[in-house]
Tab-separated table of C-alpha atoms in Angstrom:
chain	number	residue	atom	x	y	z
A	1	UNK	CA	24.189	21.249	-6.904
A	2	UNK	CA	26.139	17.931	-7.801
A	3	UNK	CA	29.275	19.969	-8.163
A	4	UNK	CA	28.963	21.941	-5.018
A	5	UNK	CA	28.394	18.825	-2.987
A	6	UNK	CA	31.551	17.173	-4.946
A	7	UNK	CA	33.584	20.032	-4.075
A	8	UNK	CA	32.298	20.282	-0.411
A	9	UNK	CA	33.325	16.380	0.129
A	10	UNK	CA	36.556	16.905	-1.894
A	11	UNK	CA	37.452	19.898	0.210
A	12	UNK	CA	36.312	18.209	3.262
A	13	UNK	CA	38.075	14.895	2.745
A	14	UNK	CA	41.381	16.652	1.790
A	15	UNK	CA	41.099	18.423	5.090
A	16	UNK	CA	40.869	15.166	6.752
A	17	UNK	CA	43.920	13.714	5.408
A	18	UNK	CA	46.125	17.068	5.099
A	19	UNK	CA	47.451	16.497	8.751
A	20	UNK	CA	48.663	13.061	7.854
A	21	UNK	CA	49.429	10.679	5.304
A	22	UNK	CA	46.203	9.446	3.294
A	23	UNK	CA	44.226	6.987	5.011
A	24	UNK	CA	42.514	3.580	4.194
A	25	UNK	CA	38.904	3.306	4.462
A	26	UNK	CA	37.457	-0.519	4.310
A	27	UNK	CA	33.886	-0.490	2.726
A	28	UNK	CA	31.628	-3.672	2.864
A	29	UNK	CA	29.835	-4.011	-0.163
A	30	UNK	CA	27.085	-6.783	-1.477
A	31	UNK	CA	27.890	-8.706	-4.631
A	32	UNK	CA	24.528	-9.540	-6.238
A	33	UNK	CA	24.271	-8.578	-9.985
A	34	UNK	CA	26.607	-5.672	-10.745
A	35	UNK	CA	26.533	-4.417	-7.114
A	36	UNK	CA	30.313	-5.192	-6.478
A	37	UNK	CA	31.900	-3.694	-9.507
A	38	UNK	CA	29.823	-0.667	-9.190
A	39	UNK	CA	30.846	-0.255	-5.544
A	40	UNK	CA	34.413	-0.671	-6.532
A	41	UNK	CA	34.182	1.958	-9.235
A	42	UNK	CA	32.423	4.543	-6.872
A	43	UNK	CA	35.022	4.068	-4.271
A	44	UNK	CA	37.845	4.349	-6.970
A	45	UNK	CA	36.297	7.792	-8.240
A	46	UNK	CA	36.486	8.984	-4.175
A	47	UNK	CA	39.944	7.557	-3.696
A	48	UNK	CA	41.016	9.538	-7.138
A	49	UNK	CA	39.420	12.804	-5.838
A	50	UNK	CA	40.817	12.535	-2.279
A	51	UNK	CA	44.038	10.496	-2.047
A	52	UNK	CA	42.768	8.216	0.401
A	53	UNK	CA	42.448	4.461	-0.232
A	54	UNK	CA	39.229	2.230	-0.272
A	55	UNK	CA	39.724	-1.333	0.329
A	56	UNK	CA	36.591	-3.320	-0.691
A	57	UNK	CA	35.274	-6.197	1.902
A	58	UNK	CA	33.203	-8.624	-0.392
A	59	UNK	CA	30.049	-9.393	1.822
A	60	UNK	CA	27.884	-12.441	1.145
A	61	UNK	CA	25.031	-12.457	-1.426
A	62	UNK	CA	22.269	-13.502	0.810
A	63	UNK	CA	21.028	-10.661	3.110
A	64	UNK	CA	20.622	-13.264	6.099
A	65	UNK	CA	24.152	-14.188	5.856
A	66	UNK	CA	25.584	-10.888	5.390
A	67	UNK	CA	23.580	-9.893	8.639
A	68	UNK	CA	25.147	-12.607	10.563
A	69	UNK	CA	28.861	-11.580	9.689
A	70	UNK	CA	28.059	-7.980	10.260
A	71	UNK	CA	26.865	-8.869	13.788
A	72	UNK	CA	29.689	-10.915	14.734
A	73	UNK	CA	32.064	-8.066	13.588
A	74	UNK	CA	30.237	-5.478	15.466
A	75	UNK	CA	29.799	-7.592	18.608
A	76	UNK	CA	33.576	-8.058	18.577
A	77	UNK	CA	34.017	-4.119	18.450
A	78	UNK	CA	36.276	-4.750	15.307
A	79	UNK	CA	37.760	-2.002	13.349
A	80	UNK	CA	38.544	-4.068	10.182
A	81	UNK	CA	35.407	-2.319	8.199
A	82	UNK	CA	34.626	1.289	8.522
A	83	UNK	CA	31.479	1.429	6.272
A	84	UNK	CA	28.673	-0.915	6.355
A	85	UNK	CA	26.102	-1.422	3.391
A	86	UNK	CA	23.037	-1.967	5.449
A	87	UNK	CA	19.554	-3.422	4.331
A	88	UNK	CA	16.523	-0.909	5.159
A	89	UNK	CA	15.181	-3.302	7.829
A	90	UNK	CA	18.748	-3.295	9.705
A	91	UNK	CA	18.872	0.138	11.475
A	92	UNK	CA	16.751	-0.760	14.553
A	93	UNK	CA	18.527	-4.024	14.763
A	94	UNK	CA	22.172	-2.341	14.905
A	95	UNK	CA	21.889	1.366	15.621
A	96	UNK	CA	24.021	0.942	18.840
A	97	UNK	CA	27.121	0.199	16.702
A	98	UNK	CA	26.752	3.161	14.157
A	99	UNK	CA	27.792	6.759	14.398
A	100	UNK	CA	25.052	9.373	14.480
A	101	UNK	CA	25.416	11.224	11.098
A	102	UNK	CA	22.934	14.087	12.371
A	103	UNK	CA	24.842	16.958	12.318
A	104	UNK	CA	28.101	15.271	10.988
A	105	UNK	CA	26.413	15.529	7.251
A	106	UNK	CA	24.708	18.650	6.193
A	107	UNK	CA	21.122	18.898	6.498
A	108	UNK	CA	20.295	20.077	3.229
A	109	UNK	CA	22.309	16.734	2.027
A	110	UNK	CA	20.289	14.528	4.305
A	111	UNK	CA	16.800	16.102	3.400
A	112	UNK	CA	17.425	15.797	-0.305
A	113	UNK	CA	16.622	12.122	0.169
A	114	UNK	CA	13.023	10.743	0.467
A	115	UNK	CA	11.569	11.184	3.833
A	116	UNK	CA	10.360	7.840	4.330
A	117	UNK	CA	13.652	6.102	3.763
A	118	UNK	CA	15.350	8.746	6.265
A	119	UNK	CA	12.651	7.545	8.849
A	120	UNK	CA	13.816	3.968	8.270
A	121	UNK	CA	17.342	5.088	9.007
A	122	UNK	CA	16.568	7.073	11.863
A	123	UNK	CA	16.311	5.278	15.408
A	124	UNK	CA	15.321	6.984	18.373
A	125	UNK	CA	16.546	10.225	16.600
A	126	UNK	CA	19.776	8.993	15.765
A	127	UNK	CA	20.742	9.098	12.019
A	128	UNK	CA	22.264	5.622	11.646
A	129	UNK	CA	23.080	5.409	7.979
A	130	UNK	CA	22.516	7.617	4.660
A	131	UNK	CA	20.333	6.132	1.870
A	132	UNK	CA	22.066	4.836	-1.145
A	133	UNK	CA	19.557	3.571	-3.103
A	134	UNK	CA	16.045	2.055	-2.617
A	135	UNK	CA	14.356	-0.861	-4.239
A	136	UNK	CA	10.679	-2.156	-4.720
A	137	UNK	CA	9.398	-5.569	-6.055
A	138	UNK	CA	8.531	-5.315	-9.670
A	139	UNK	CA	6.935	-7.498	-12.293
A	140	UNK	CA	8.872	-8.345	-15.414
A	141	UNK	CA	7.591	-9.570	-18.535
A	142	UNK	CA	8.353	-10.730	-22.121
A	143	UNK	CA	6.906	-8.135	-24.118
A	144	UNK	CA	7.434	-10.239	-27.264
A	145	UNK	CA	5.570	-13.191	-25.872
A	146	UNK	CA	2.682	-11.237	-24.548
A	147	UNK	CA	2.288	-10.080	-27.974
A	148	UNK	CA	2.474	-13.538	-29.502
A	149	UNK	CA	-0.028	-15.140	-27.343
A	150	UNK	CA	-2.491	-12.165	-27.531
A	151	UNK	CA	-2.233	-10.113	-24.864
A	152	UNK	CA	-2.150	-6.373	-24.977
A	153	UNK	CA	-0.937	-5.529	-21.476
A	154	UNK	CA	0.399	-7.019	-18.137
A	155	UNK	CA	-1.552	-8.978	-15.606
A	156	UNK	CA	-3.338	-6.915	-13.085
A	157	UNK	CA	-4.399	-9.261	-11.027
A	158	UNK	CA	-2.715	-12.807	-9.645
A	159	UNK	CA	-5.543	-14.732	-11.439
A	160	UNK	CA	-4.638	-12.925	-14.676
A	161	UNK	CA	-0.953	-13.768	-14.234
A	162	UNK	CA	-1.489	-17.295	-13.546
A	163	UNK	CA	-3.830	-17.808	-16.897
A	164	UNK	CA	-1.317	-15.749	-18.966
A	165	UNK	CA	1.793	-17.510	-17.724
A	166	UNK	CA	0.016	-21.179	-18.209
A	167	UNK	CA	-0.911	-20.339	-21.772
A	168	UNK	CA	2.465	-19.030	-22.533
A	169	UNK	CA	4.146	-21.936	-21.065
A	170	UNK	CA	2.144	-24.516	-22.577
A	171	UNK	CA	2.917	-22.931	-26.094
A	172	UNK	CA	6.671	-22.187	-25.503
A	173	UNK	CA	7.153	-25.783	-23.949
A	174	UNK	CA	6.371	-27.362	-27.476
A	175	UNK	CA	9.757	-26.023	-28.472
A	176	UNK	CA	11.842	-25.532	-25.235
A	177	UNK	CA	11.267	-27.987	-22.414
A	178	UNK	CA	13.093	-25.745	-19.885
A	179	UNK	CA	10.263	-23.069	-20.229
A	180	UNK	CA	8.555	-21.792	-17.278
A	181	UNK	CA	5.678	-19.496	-16.667
A	182	UNK	CA	6.873	-17.413	-13.629
A	183	UNK	CA	10.052	-17.358	-11.362
A	184	UNK	CA	10.383	-15.806	-8.016
A	185	UNK	CA	12.223	-15.947	-4.825
A	186	UNK	CA	10.960	-18.991	-3.212
A	187	UNK	CA	13.921	-20.071	-0.941
A	188	UNK	CA	13.492	-19.859	2.831
A	189	UNK	CA	15.419	-16.274	3.527
A	190	UNK	CA	14.783	-12.748	3.746
A	191	UNK	CA	14.047	-12.748	-0.133
A	192	UNK	CA	11.030	-14.640	0.467
A	193	UNK	CA	9.799	-12.540	3.452
A	194	UNK	CA	9.783	-9.715	0.770
A	195	UNK	CA	8.022	-11.671	-2.002
A	196	UNK	CA	5.263	-13.146	0.567
A	197	UNK	CA	4.562	-9.852	2.112
A	198	UNK	CA	3.626	-8.617	-1.369
A	199	UNK	CA	1.209	-11.374	-1.858
A	200	UNK	CA	-0.331	-10.810	1.955
A	201	UNK	CA	-0.774	-7.301	1.490
A	202	UNK	CA	-2.123	-7.614	-2.210
A	203	UNK	CA	-4.851	-9.814	-0.717
A	204	UNK	CA	-5.601	-7.299	1.976
A	205	UNK	CA	-3.987	-9.595	4.709
A	206	UNK	CA	-2.048	-6.689	6.377
A	207	UNK	CA	1.740	-6.409	7.022
A	208	UNK	CA	2.242	-9.364	9.596
A	209	UNK	CA	2.844	-6.886	12.404
A	210	UNK	CA	0.994	-3.674	12.395
A	211	UNK	CA	2.457	-0.210	12.922
A	212	UNK	CA	1.622	-0.480	16.675
A	213	UNK	CA	2.931	-3.586	17.053
A	214	UNK	CA	0.018	-6.044	17.173
A	215	UNK	CA	0.567	-9.269	15.332
A	216	UNK	CA	-2.213	-9.624	12.333
A	217	UNK	CA	-1.128	-12.414	10.351
A	218	UNK	CA	-3.811	-14.400	11.324
A	219	UNK	CA	-6.528	-13.951	8.844
A	220	UNK	CA	-8.349	-15.419	6.038
A	221	UNK	CA	-6.977	-13.135	3.142
A	222	UNK	CA	-3.256	-13.655	4.531
A	223	UNK	CA	-4.002	-17.524	4.383
A	224	UNK	CA	-5.579	-17.327	0.787
A	225	UNK	CA	-2.478	-15.372	-0.389
A	226	UNK	CA	-0.018	-17.899	0.577
A	227	UNK	CA	-2.596	-20.910	-0.531
A	228	UNK	CA	-2.656	-18.985	-4.135
A	229	UNK	CA	1.519	-18.712	-4.307
A	230	UNK	CA	1.607	-22.552	-3.538
A	231	UNK	CA	-0.662	-23.275	-6.097
A	232	UNK	CA	1.746	-21.934	-8.863
A	233	UNK	CA	4.355	-24.305	-7.738
A	234	UNK	CA	4.316	-27.184	-10.447
A	235	UNK	CA	1.684	-25.431	-12.548
A	236	UNK	CA	3.238	-21.994	-13.612
A	237	UNK	CA	6.589	-22.228	-11.568
A	238	UNK	CA	9.148	-24.975	-11.494
A	239	UNK	CA	9.243	-27.406	-8.301
A	240	UNK	CA	12.660	-25.992	-7.807
A	241	UNK	CA	11.349	-22.192	-7.366
A	242	UNK	CA	11.293	-23.194	-3.591
A	243	UNK	CA	15.424	-22.893	-3.776
A	244	UNK	CA	15.468	-19.674	-5.815
A	245	UNK	CA	16.869	-16.304	-4.722
A	246	UNK	CA	17.060	-13.249	-7.128
A	247	UNK	CA	20.119	-14.491	-9.012
A	248	UNK	CA	18.822	-17.703	-9.773
A	249	UNK	CA	15.259	-16.349	-10.899
A	250	UNK	CA	17.192	-13.565	-13.119
A	251	UNK	CA	19.196	-16.184	-14.595
A	252	UNK	CA	16.220	-18.357	-15.959
A	253	UNK	CA	14.478	-15.357	-17.109
A	254	UNK	CA	17.485	-13.454	-18.657
A	255	UNK	CA	18.327	-17.012	-20.644
A	256	UNK	CA	14.965	-16.705	-22.234
A	257	UNK	CA	13.311	-19.471	-20.247
A	258	UNK	CA	10.420	-17.804	-18.233
A	259	UNK	CA	7.411	-15.418	-19.216
A	260	UNK	CA	7.172	-13.585	-15.979
A	261	UNK	CA	9.868	-12.713	-13.005
A	262	UNK	CA	9.308	-10.826	-9.620
A	263	UNK	CA	12.638	-9.156	-8.978
A	264	UNK	CA	14.087	-5.735	-7.929
A	265	UNK	CA	15.093	-2.954	-10.110
A	266	UNK	CA	18.808	-4.127	-10.606
A	267	UNK	CA	17.635	-6.919	-12.979
A	268	UNK	CA	16.732	-4.226	-15.778
A	269	UNK	CA	20.153	-3.138	-16.587
A	270	UNK	CA	21.427	-6.741	-16.589
A	271	UNK	CA	18.462	-7.899	-18.419
A	272	UNK	CA	19.380	-5.144	-21.187
A	273	UNK	CA	22.900	-6.265	-21.342
A	274	UNK	CA	24.608	-7.556	-24.399
A	275	UNK	CA	24.867	-11.354	-22.996
A	276	UNK	CA	21.112	-11.248	-22.087
A	277	UNK	CA	19.082	-13.202	-24.603
A	278	UNK	CA	15.869	-11.307	-23.530
A	279	UNK	CA	17.385	-7.859	-24.557
A	280	UNK	CA	15.012	-5.541	-25.861
A	281	UNK	CA	12.039	-7.717	-25.023
A	282	UNK	CA	11.386	-6.712	-21.110
A	283	UNK	CA	8.475	-4.968	-19.841
A	284	UNK	CA	8.211	-3.894	-16.245
A	285	UNK	CA	5.030	-3.459	-14.389
A	286	UNK	CA	3.461	-3.279	-10.926
A	287	UNK	CA	3.159	-6.624	-9.215
A	288	UNK	CA	-0.307	-7.620	-9.707
A	289	UNK	CA	-3.290	-7.231	-7.170
A	290	UNK	CA	-4.800	-10.146	-5.170
A	291	UNK	CA	-7.995	-8.029	-4.822
A	292	UNK	CA	-7.255	-5.567	-2.525
A	293	UNK	CA	-4.138	-3.337	-3.910
A	294	UNK	CA	-0.767	-3.623	-5.706
A	295	UNK	CA	1.946	-4.183	-3.267
A	296	UNK	CA	5.964	-3.897	-3.750
A	297	UNK	CA	7.926	-4.649	-0.742
A	298	UNK	CA	10.270	-1.598	0.212
A	299	UNK	CA	13.931	-2.688	-0.083
A	300	UNK	CA	17.126	-0.903	-0.354
A	301	UNK	CA	20.622	-0.146	1.059
A	302	UNK	CA	22.102	2.470	2.995
A	303	UNK	CA	25.599	3.404	4.199
A	304	UNK	CA	26.656	3.587	7.716
A	305	UNK	CA	29.816	4.287	9.609
A	306	UNK	CA	31.056	1.935	12.484
A	307	UNK	CA	31.602	3.258	16.006
A	308	UNK	CA	34.465	1.045	16.159
A	309	UNK	CA	36.395	2.705	13.057
A	310	UNK	CA	39.577	4.506	13.517
A	311	UNK	CA	39.068	6.687	10.538
A	312	UNK	CA	35.720	7.976	11.029
A	313	UNK	CA	35.853	11.448	9.420
A	314	UNK	CA	37.149	9.838	6.308
A	315	UNK	CA	34.624	6.991	6.513
A	316	UNK	CA	31.792	9.825	6.704
A	317	UNK	CA	33.236	11.571	3.752
A	318	UNK	CA	33.158	8.514	1.592
A	319	UNK	CA	29.509	7.674	2.790
A	320	UNK	CA	28.487	11.554	1.870
A	321	UNK	CA	30.239	11.000	-1.668
A	322	UNK	CA	28.915	7.362	-2.614
A	323	UNK	CA	25.227	8.520	-1.325
A	324	UNK	CA	25.345	12.007	-3.249
A	325	UNK	CA	23.883	12.937	-6.272
A	326	UNK	CA	26.645	12.470	-8.766
A	327	UNK	CA	27.442	8.991	-7.726
A	328	UNK	CA	23.565	8.134	-7.571
A	329	UNK	CA	23.071	9.327	-11.180
A	330	UNK	CA	26.138	7.088	-12.344
A	331	UNK	CA	24.574	4.012	-10.672
A	332	UNK	CA	20.962	4.905	-12.001
A	333	UNK	CA	22.364	5.155	-15.466
A	334	UNK	CA	24.710	2.319	-15.189
A	335	UNK	CA	22.977	-0.173	-12.925
A	336	UNK	CA	19.409	0.862	-12.768
A	337	UNK	CA	19.923	1.227	-8.858
A	338	UNK	CA	16.839	3.522	-7.789
A	339	UNK	CA	17.939	6.920	-6.508
A	340	UNK	CA	17.002	7.744	-2.867
A	341	UNK	CA	17.165	11.389	-4.016
A	342	UNK	CA	13.802	12.767	-5.128
A	343	UNK	CA	15.310	15.038	-7.542
A	344	UNK	CA	16.740	12.501	-9.511
A	345	UNK	CA	13.716	11.055	-10.688
A	346	UNK	CA	13.278	14.203	-12.973
A	347	UNK	CA	16.631	13.691	-14.334
A	348	UNK	CA	16.395	13.189	-18.282
A	349	UNK	CA	19.623	10.994	-18.404
A	350	UNK	CA	18.105	8.720	-15.841
A	351	UNK	CA	14.749	8.507	-17.316
A	352	UNK	CA	16.102	7.707	-20.801
A	353	UNK	CA	17.848	4.878	-19.554
A	354	UNK	CA	15.214	3.579	-16.958
A	355	UNK	CA	11.986	4.596	-18.453
A	356	UNK	CA	10.143	2.759	-15.852
A	357	UNK	CA	11.573	5.169	-12.960
A	358	UNK	CA	9.057	7.511	-14.168
A	359	UNK	CA	6.055	5.491	-15.125
A	360	UNK	CA	6.351	3.417	-12.068
A	361	UNK	CA	7.197	6.078	-9.804
A	362	UNK	CA	4.331	5.895	-7.441
A	363	UNK	CA	5.349	1.924	-6.781
A	364	UNK	CA	8.529	3.149	-5.207
A	365	UNK	CA	6.879	5.851	-3.215
A	366	UNK	CA	4.142	3.510	-1.789
A	367	UNK	CA	6.156	0.607	-1.463
A	368	UNK	CA	5.374	-1.423	1.871
A	369	UNK	CA	7.672	-1.579	4.672
A	370	UNK	CA	8.598	-5.045	6.382
A	371	UNK	CA	7.353	-4.701	10.149
A	372	UNK	CA	11.303	-3.792	11.291
A	373	UNK	CA	10.190	-0.659	12.854
A	374	UNK	CA	7.519	-2.022	15.198
A	375	UNK	CA	9.257	-5.177	16.100
A	376	UNK	CA	12.635	-3.303	16.591
A	377	UNK	CA	15.719	-5.527	17.677
A	378	UNK	CA	13.396	-8.841	17.170
A	379	UNK	CA	12.570	-7.941	13.520
A	380	UNK	CA	15.067	-10.936	12.283
A	381	UNK	CA	13.207	-13.573	14.475
A	382	UNK	CA	9.913	-12.322	13.164
A	383	UNK	CA	11.120	-12.197	9.485
A	384	UNK	CA	12.718	-15.834	10.050
A	385	UNK	CA	9.193	-17.093	11.727
A	386	UNK	CA	7.312	-15.494	8.769
A	387	UNK	CA	9.343	-16.943	5.878
A	388	UNK	CA	9.506	-20.409	7.431
A	389	UNK	CA	5.891	-20.591	7.662
A	390	UNK	CA	5.335	-19.536	4.102
A	391	UNK	CA	8.107	-22.050	3.039
A	392	UNK	CA	6.059	-24.836	4.824
A	393	UNK	CA	3.023	-23.714	2.726
A	394	UNK	CA	4.867	-23.687	-0.437
A	395	UNK	CA	6.281	-26.978	0.227
A	396	UNK	CA	2.960	-28.446	0.901
A	397	UNK	CA	3.941	-29.166	4.558
A	398	UNK	CA	0.801	-26.898	5.683
A	399	UNK	CA	-2.244	-25.177	4.407
A	400	UNK	CA	-2.425	-21.473	4.829
A	401	UNK	CA	-4.756	-21.193	7.559
A	402	UNK	CA	-2.906	-23.540	9.628
A	403	UNK	CA	0.219	-21.871	8.976
A	404	UNK	CA	-1.077	-18.187	9.762
A	405	UNK	CA	-2.651	-19.585	13.074
A	406	UNK	CA	0.549	-21.323	14.096
A	407	UNK	CA	2.618	-18.278	12.968
A	408	UNK	CA	0.482	-15.918	14.949
A	409	UNK	CA	1.159	-17.882	18.384
A	410	UNK	CA	5.058	-18.060	17.464
A	411	UNK	CA	5.140	-14.293	17.153
A	412	UNK	CA	3.031	-13.840	20.192
A	413	UNK	CA	5.931	-15.864	21.880
A	414	UNK	CA	8.608	-14.085	20.281
A	415	UNK	CA	7.243	-10.482	21.040
A	416	UNK	CA	6.698	-11.589	25.106
A	417	UNK	CA	5.974	-8.511	27.016
A	418	UNK	CA	6.679	-6.393	23.910
A	419	UNK	CA	9.055	-5.802	21.196
C-alpha cells in the first residue's frame, strides 16, 4: 500500500512538472521540538522523488501567533505560501482560503485517516486540509521516582496526583532546590485552553459550548475544576507555571526537575533523546480524572493548499506525500508524532518505538474536541475569553465560580444572535 501511494504521488508529481521546469513550493512548518527539522527532512524526500524544490517558511511557536500571521497572509491573498500547517481548530475559521481537496485526492487515500479528524477538516462539505498528525494531552511521569516513593502506578485522579507530587517534591527538594511536582501549560494562550478544557471535562463541567452551540461553562463542576488547578500553584507547581508553554514545561521535566508533566506526544521522543536526563525513566498515562472521566484535548495538525498558490497541483502532491503512510510512519518512529492513519497503530515498528500508542490508543480515539465546530468563525474569540478567565483564576484575580459566571456572560455577548 505504501509503495503504491508513493508511486502514485511520484508519477502525478512528475506529470505536474513534465511540461515545464521543476516548480518551487513553499511550505509553512511549525518549530516546536523536532517539528521544523522533521518537516525539512520530509520535504527533502519529496523533492528528491519529484525534482521539485520546497522552500520552508518557519512559523512562530505559539499557535496564536501563527494564526495571526497566517490570517494576514491569507487576507492579502498572498501567494508566498503554498502549503499551510493548520491547527485542528482552524478549518472553520480559514476554510474560504483553501483549495477543496475532495476529488483532488483519491477517496481511498482520504478515508484511510480517522473519521473524526476528517470531520474536523471538513467545512460545509469542503475538505479544507489533510490530517498530518494527531495529538492528545498526556500525563508524563518519572517511573524511577514513583518507585522510590513507594507508588506502584500513575495517579488515577487529580487528588492522587496532588498527593503524590507533593510527597515526591518534598523528598527531592532536600537535594535539589529546583525540583517541582507538576509542570503544565499555564501561560494565557491556546495551550491553556487545551489544559483547562481537560480539567473541566474531567470534573464533568462540559465543553465550554456544547455541540448545539449552547454556552454551558457556568456550572459548579467547571468552577471546581479551575479552583483545583489554581490550588496547585506554589504547592506542587512553581509560581512561574503561569508563564509556561509546552517547551518550557518540557525543558524542566527533561532536565530531571519535575515528577509529572502534562504535554503532547512529541515530548516522548525528545525525552528519550541522548541529551535527556530522564531517558529511560519516563512513563506515560492518561491524564487524571476529576471524578467524571479521564479527558484529553484533541490536538493535531493538518496540511492545506492555499487558494492563492500559483502551484496548486504540485502543492497538492506535496500534501498527499507528507500526509501519506510512508511519511507518517517515519515521523511516528523518529518524532513520536501520532499518525492519523488508523492502520499505522498496528504497525510493529511504530509500536516498538512508542509503546503508549498501543496502550493509550483509546485516549487518542476518545479525545475531546475544543468547541471550534459549534462556534465556527468565532472560535478564536471564545478560546481567548476562556483562557483569560482561566488565567485570572490561576493568578488569584478571581475564584472559579465568579470566573465561569462572567465568562458565560462574555460568551453570550460574543455569540450575539448566533455563532
